mmCIF file of C-alpha atoms in Angstrom:
data_model
loop_
_atom_site.group_PDB
_atom_site.id
_atom_site.type_symbol
_atom_site.label_atom_id
_atom_site.label_comp_id
_atom_site.label_asym_id
_atom_site.label_seq_id
_atom_site.Cartn_x
_atom_site.Cartn_y
_atom_site.Cartn_z
ATOM 1 C CA MET O 1 65.479 82.155 134.115
ATOM 2 C CA THR O 2 63.971 79.609 131.774
ATOM 3 C CA THR O 3 60.238 80.411 131.774
ATOM 4 C CA THR O 4 58.535 83.512 130.343
ATOM 5 C CA PRO O 5 56.909 86.095 132.584
ATOM 6 C CA GLU O 6 53.622 85.444 131.070
ATOM 7 C CA ALA O 7 53.740 81.915 132.736
ATOM 8 C CA GLY O 8 54.208 83.482 136.104
ATOM 9 C CA LYS O 9 51.917 84.882 138.730
ATOM 10 C CA ALA O 10 50.263 88.288 137.640
ATOM 11 C CA GLU O 11 50.525 90.987 140.133
ATOM 12 C CA THR O 12 47.679 91.965 142.509
ATOM 13 C CA ARG O 13 46.237 95.294 141.336
ATOM 14 C CA ARG O 14 46.909 98.175 143.723
ATOM 15 C CA MET O 15 45.602 101.091 141.628
ATOM 16 C CA SER O 16 42.682 101.096 139.267
ATOM 17 C CA PRO O 17 43.300 102.546 135.744
ATOM 18 C CA LEU O 18 41.141 105.475 135.010
ATOM 19 C CA PRO O 19 38.821 104.944 131.960
ATOM 20 C CA ILE O 20 39.662 107.251 129.004
ATOM 21 C CA ARG O 21 36.726 109.428 129.669
ATOM 22 C CA GLN O 22 37.985 110.235 133.171
ATOM 23 C CA TRP O 23 41.420 111.096 132.141
ATOM 24 C CA PRO O 24 42.357 114.611 133.173
ATOM 25 C CA PRO O 25 43.014 117.213 130.256
ATOM 26 C CA GLU O 26 46.666 117.105 130.995
ATOM 27 C CA MET O 27 46.867 113.558 129.631
ATOM 28 C CA ARG O 28 46.684 115.003 126.076
ATOM 29 C CA ALA O 29 50.045 116.733 126.414
ATOM 30 C CA ALA O 30 51.378 113.677 128.248
ATOM 31 C CA LEU O 31 50.543 111.427 125.345
ATOM 32 C CA ALA O 32 51.810 113.906 122.815
ATOM 33 C CA ALA O 33 55.238 113.923 124.689
ATOM 34 C CA LEU O 34 55.689 110.162 123.441
ATOM 35 C CA THR O 35 56.366 111.659 119.872
ATOM 36 C CA PRO O 36 60.066 112.920 119.945
ATOM 37 C CA PRO O 37 60.744 115.867 117.674
ATOM 38 C CA VAL O 38 62.929 113.673 115.275
ATOM 39 C CA ALA O 39 61.811 110.150 114.931
ATOM 40 C CA ARG O 40 64.192 107.418 113.630
ATOM 41 C CA HIS O 41 61.544 104.673 113.725
ATOM 42 C CA PRO O 42 57.770 104.702 112.659
ATOM 43 C CA VAL O 43 55.548 106.196 115.142
ATOM 44 C CA PRO O 44 52.131 104.374 115.178
ATOM 45 C CA GLU O 45 49.211 106.443 113.715
ATOM 46 C CA ARG O 46 45.992 106.882 115.517
ATOM 47 C CA GLY O 47 43.928 103.741 115.301
ATOM 48 C CA ALA O 48 47.040 101.604 114.183
ATOM 49 C CA ASP O 49 46.620 97.730 114.928
ATOM 50 C CA ARG O 50 48.933 98.045 117.929
ATOM 51 C CA PRO O 51 48.228 97.252 121.615
ATOM 52 C CA LYS O 52 47.012 100.634 123.089
ATOM 53 C CA GLY O 53 48.254 99.808 126.618
ATOM 54 C CA LEU O 54 45.152 101.376 128.225
ATOM 55 C CA ASN O 55 45.670 99.733 131.584
ATOM 56 C CA ALA O 56 49.124 101.200 131.842
ATOM 57 C CA LEU O 57 48.182 104.636 130.595
ATOM 58 C CA GLY O 58 45.036 104.714 132.729
ATOM 59 C CA THR O 59 47.189 104.014 135.669
ATOM 60 C CA MET O 60 49.505 106.831 134.762
ATOM 61 C CA ALA O 61 46.677 109.183 134.220
ATOM 62 C CA HIS O 62 46.440 109.490 138.056
ATOM 63 C CA TYR O 63 49.524 111.674 137.680
ATOM 64 C CA PRO O 64 49.765 113.409 134.208
ATOM 65 C CA GLU O 65 52.734 115.621 135.029
ATOM 66 C CA LEU O 66 54.881 112.681 135.740
ATOM 67 C CA THR O 67 53.596 110.844 132.844
ATOM 68 C CA ARG O 68 54.429 113.748 130.502
ATOM 69 C CA ALA O 69 57.901 114.014 131.955
ATOM 70 C CA PHE O 70 58.507 110.222 131.560
ATOM 71 C CA HIS O 71 57.063 110.109 128.002
ATOM 72 C CA VAL O 72 59.715 112.616 126.827
ATOM 73 C CA PHE O 73 62.348 110.056 127.853
ATOM 74 C CA ASN O 74 60.432 106.988 126.708
ATOM 75 C CA GLY O 75 59.482 108.553 123.484
ATOM 76 C CA HIS O 76 63.132 108.635 122.725
ATOM 77 C CA VAL O 77 63.744 105.291 123.646
ATOM 78 C CA LEU O 78 60.899 103.864 121.525
ATOM 79 C CA PHE O 79 61.132 106.142 118.370
ATOM 80 C CA ALA O 80 64.416 108.043 118.240
ATOM 81 C CA THR O 81 66.757 105.503 119.645
ATOM 82 C CA SER O 82 69.967 104.708 117.519
ATOM 83 C CA LEU O 83 69.461 101.120 118.235
ATOM 84 C CA SER O 84 67.445 98.955 115.703
ATOM 85 C CA LEU O 85 64.030 97.968 116.441
ATOM 86 C CA ARG O 86 65.320 94.478 117.100
ATOM 87 C CA GLN O 87 68.073 95.504 119.328
ATOM 88 C CA ARG O 88 65.587 97.637 121.302
ATOM 89 C CA GLU O 89 63.130 94.803 121.577
ATOM 90 C CA LEU O 90 65.821 92.224 122.602
ATOM 91 C CA THR O 91 66.804 94.625 125.220
ATOM 92 C CA VAL O 92 63.153 95.239 126.752
ATOM 93 C CA LEU O 93 62.322 91.696 126.520
ATOM 94 C CA ARG O 94 65.283 90.571 128.537
ATOM 95 C CA ILE O 95 64.497 93.210 131.158
ATOM 96 C CA SER O 96 61.021 91.976 131.322
ATOM 97 C CA ALA O 97 62.244 88.359 131.583
ATOM 98 C CA VAL O 98 64.748 88.990 134.347
ATOM 99 C CA ARG O 99 62.240 91.134 136.404
ATOM 100 C CA GLY O 100 59.281 88.806 135.748
ATOM 101 C CA ALA O 101 57.375 91.806 134.484
ATOM 102 C CA VAL O 102 54.237 90.095 132.785
ATOM 103 C CA TYR O 103 52.628 93.464 131.390
ATOM 104 C CA GLU O 104 55.913 94.651 129.885
ATOM 105 C CA TRP O 105 56.859 91.101 128.472
ATOM 106 C CA THR O 106 53.330 90.685 126.797
ATOM 107 C CA GLN O 107 53.153 94.126 125.376
ATOM 108 C CA HIS O 108 56.735 93.851 123.969
ATOM 109 C CA THR O 109 56.337 90.352 122.728
ATOM 110 C CA TRP O 110 53.738 91.870 120.260
ATOM 111 C CA MET O 111 55.984 94.675 119.385
ATOM 112 C CA ALA O 112 58.964 92.297 118.905
ATOM 113 C CA ARG O 113 57.134 89.973 116.725
ATOM 114 C CA ASN O 114 55.068 92.617 114.603
ATOM 115 C CA GLU O 115 57.490 95.653 114.506
ATOM 116 C CA ALA O 116 60.815 94.074 114.808
ATOM 117 C CA GLY O 117 60.386 91.049 112.921
ATOM 118 C CA MET O 118 61.524 88.645 115.749
ATOM 119 C CA THR O 119 60.425 84.944 115.680
ATOM 120 C CA ASP O 120 58.666 83.128 118.437
ATOM 121 C CA ASP O 121 61.709 80.964 118.925
ATOM 122 C CA GLU O 122 63.870 84.060 119.424
ATOM 123 C CA ILE O 123 61.327 85.656 121.667
ATOM 124 C CA GLY O 124 61.235 82.439 123.709
ATOM 125 C CA ARG O 125 64.939 82.176 123.867
ATOM 126 C CA VAL O 126 65.272 85.742 125.290
ATOM 127 C CA ALA O 127 63.875 84.371 128.801
ATOM 128 C CA GLU O 128 66.708 81.789 128.740
ATOM 129 C CA GLY O 129 69.293 84.547 128.490
ATOM 130 C CA PRO O 130 72.578 85.159 126.732
ATOM 131 C CA ASP O 131 73.938 81.549 127.137
ATOM 132 C CA ALA O 132 71.152 79.981 125.265
ATOM 133 C CA PRO O 133 71.995 78.277 122.068
ATOM 134 C CA GLY O 134 71.272 80.188 118.789
ATOM 135 C CA TRP O 135 72.235 83.660 119.437
ATOM 136 C CA SER O 136 74.805 85.592 117.417
ATOM 137 C CA ASP O 137 77.674 87.131 119.230
ATOM 138 C CA GLU O 138 76.186 90.614 118.994
ATOM 139 C CA ASP O 139 72.921 89.247 120.296
ATOM 140 C CA ARG O 140 74.617 87.433 123.097
ATOM 141 C CA ALA O 141 76.628 90.551 124.270
ATOM 142 C CA LEU O 142 73.600 92.599 124.102
ATOM 143 C CA LEU O 143 71.660 90.214 126.358
ATOM 144 C CA ARG O 144 74.627 89.916 128.700
ATOM 145 C CA ALA O 145 74.935 93.733 128.983
ATOM 146 C CA VAL O 146 71.277 93.890 130.130
ATOM 147 C CA ASP O 147 71.941 91.176 132.723
ATOM 148 C CA GLU O 148 75.110 92.929 133.999
ATOM 149 C CA LEU O 149 73.298 96.485 134.088
ATOM 150 C CA ILE O 150 70.372 94.920 136.158
ATOM 151 C CA ALA O 151 72.749 93.013 138.403
ATOM 152 C CA HIS O 152 75.640 95.654 138.809
ATOM 153 C CA ALA O 153 74.394 98.732 137.431
ATOM 154 C CA HIS O 154 77.548 98.417 135.317
ATOM 155 C CA ILE O 155 78.547 96.658 131.812
ATOM 156 C CA GLY O 156 81.553 94.652 132.367
ATOM 157 C CA ASP O 157 84.882 95.356 130.375
ATOM 158 C CA SER O 158 84.678 92.125 128.249
ATOM 159 C CA THR O 159 81.031 92.803 127.322
ATOM 160 C CA TRP O 160 81.543 96.390 126.739
ATOM 161 C CA GLN O 161 84.743 95.817 124.432
ATOM 162 C CA GLU O 162 82.498 93.204 122.408
ATOM 163 C CA LEU O 163 79.622 95.608 121.995
ATOM 164 C CA GLY O 164 82.115 98.452 120.995
ATOM 165 C CA THR O 165 82.969 96.364 117.957
ATOM 166 C CA VAL O 166 79.340 96.406 116.641
ATOM 167 C CA LEU O 167 77.689 99.649 118.331
ATOM 168 C CA GLU O 168 78.679 103.164 118.003
ATOM 169 C CA GLU O 169 78.975 105.391 121.092
ATOM 170 C CA ARG O 170 75.484 106.729 120.835
ATOM 171 C CA GLN O 171 74.105 103.087 120.460
ATOM 172 C CA LEU O 172 75.956 102.170 123.514
ATOM 173 C CA MET O 173 74.418 105.152 125.398
ATOM 174 C CA ASP O 174 70.932 104.452 124.213
ATOM 175 C CA LEU O 175 71.351 100.733 125.377
ATOM 176 C CA VAL O 176 72.170 101.872 128.928
ATOM 177 C CA PHE O 177 69.262 104.376 128.992
ATOM 178 C CA THR O 178 66.859 101.835 127.516
ATOM 179 C CA VAL O 179 67.742 99.336 130.293
ATOM 180 C CA GLY O 180 67.080 102.314 132.753
ATOM 181 C CA ALA O 181 63.874 103.334 131.395
ATOM 182 C CA TYR O 182 62.172 99.830 131.114
ATOM 183 C CA ASP O 183 63.621 98.635 134.455
ATOM 184 C CA THR O 184 61.824 101.731 135.751
ATOM 185 C CA LEU O 185 58.586 100.604 133.991
ATOM 186 C CA ALA O 186 58.874 97.202 135.347
ATOM 187 C CA MET O 187 59.088 98.347 138.770
ATOM 188 C CA ALA O 188 56.143 100.593 138.404
ATOM 189 C CA PHE O 189 53.902 98.272 136.632
ATOM 190 C CA LYS O 190 54.712 95.239 139.178
ATOM 191 C CA THR O 191 54.139 97.668 142.178
ATOM 192 C CA PHE O 192 51.013 99.108 140.900
ATOM 193 C CA GLY O 193 49.756 95.943 139.822
ATOM 194 C CA VAL O 194 48.866 96.911 136.138
ATOM 195 C CA GLU O 195 46.896 93.964 134.705
ATOM 196 C CA LEU O 196 47.003 92.889 131.135
ATOM 197 C CA ASP O 197 44.524 94.696 128.903
ATOM 198 C CA ASP O 198 41.800 92.295 127.375
ATOM 199 C CA GLU O 199 43.405 92.714 123.920
ATOM 200 C CA LEU O 200 46.648 91.025 125.179
ATOM 201 C CA SER O 201 45.092 88.479 127.510
ATOM 202 C CA PRO O 202 45.364 84.805 126.531
#
């Protein structure tokens, strides 16, 4: 893939997000579940200058019990992962690029740039994949692992061995589960037709 998802066709909305004032009371607990008991990475404070994801959350507000269950998992992936912020965002952006997930790509482009310190050149290169020039060996192996997991549900032996020289066992586990979490979100957002929030629209 050589183009970013934001250049592709947006999905047709199939479910309308609920406005905040219509969110059921159970959404409070669902949102709280995003904060893990022990956070390794900064958890944004209320009112922080960060995309709020209201169209995604408003869609998930139709089913707060499911949202709460998933947020426990996603909260770990976002804030308690043993991966660095850069490793996490490389992973999520690559999933978004492979899946053509416009919402996920746009949200995490902001996060990669503003929270993980990635450059626009690096972000653009993620869509080109692990064989694009300019990657370090570690970055290339990480991106290749994402591609292999999506294609085969399995990291190949050579990629696994290469990653094993730079990542600890818990980081390898977090990598696999990060791919699983954000591949699931890509499926959900594309299927439900979650539209970009105004704050992220070009």
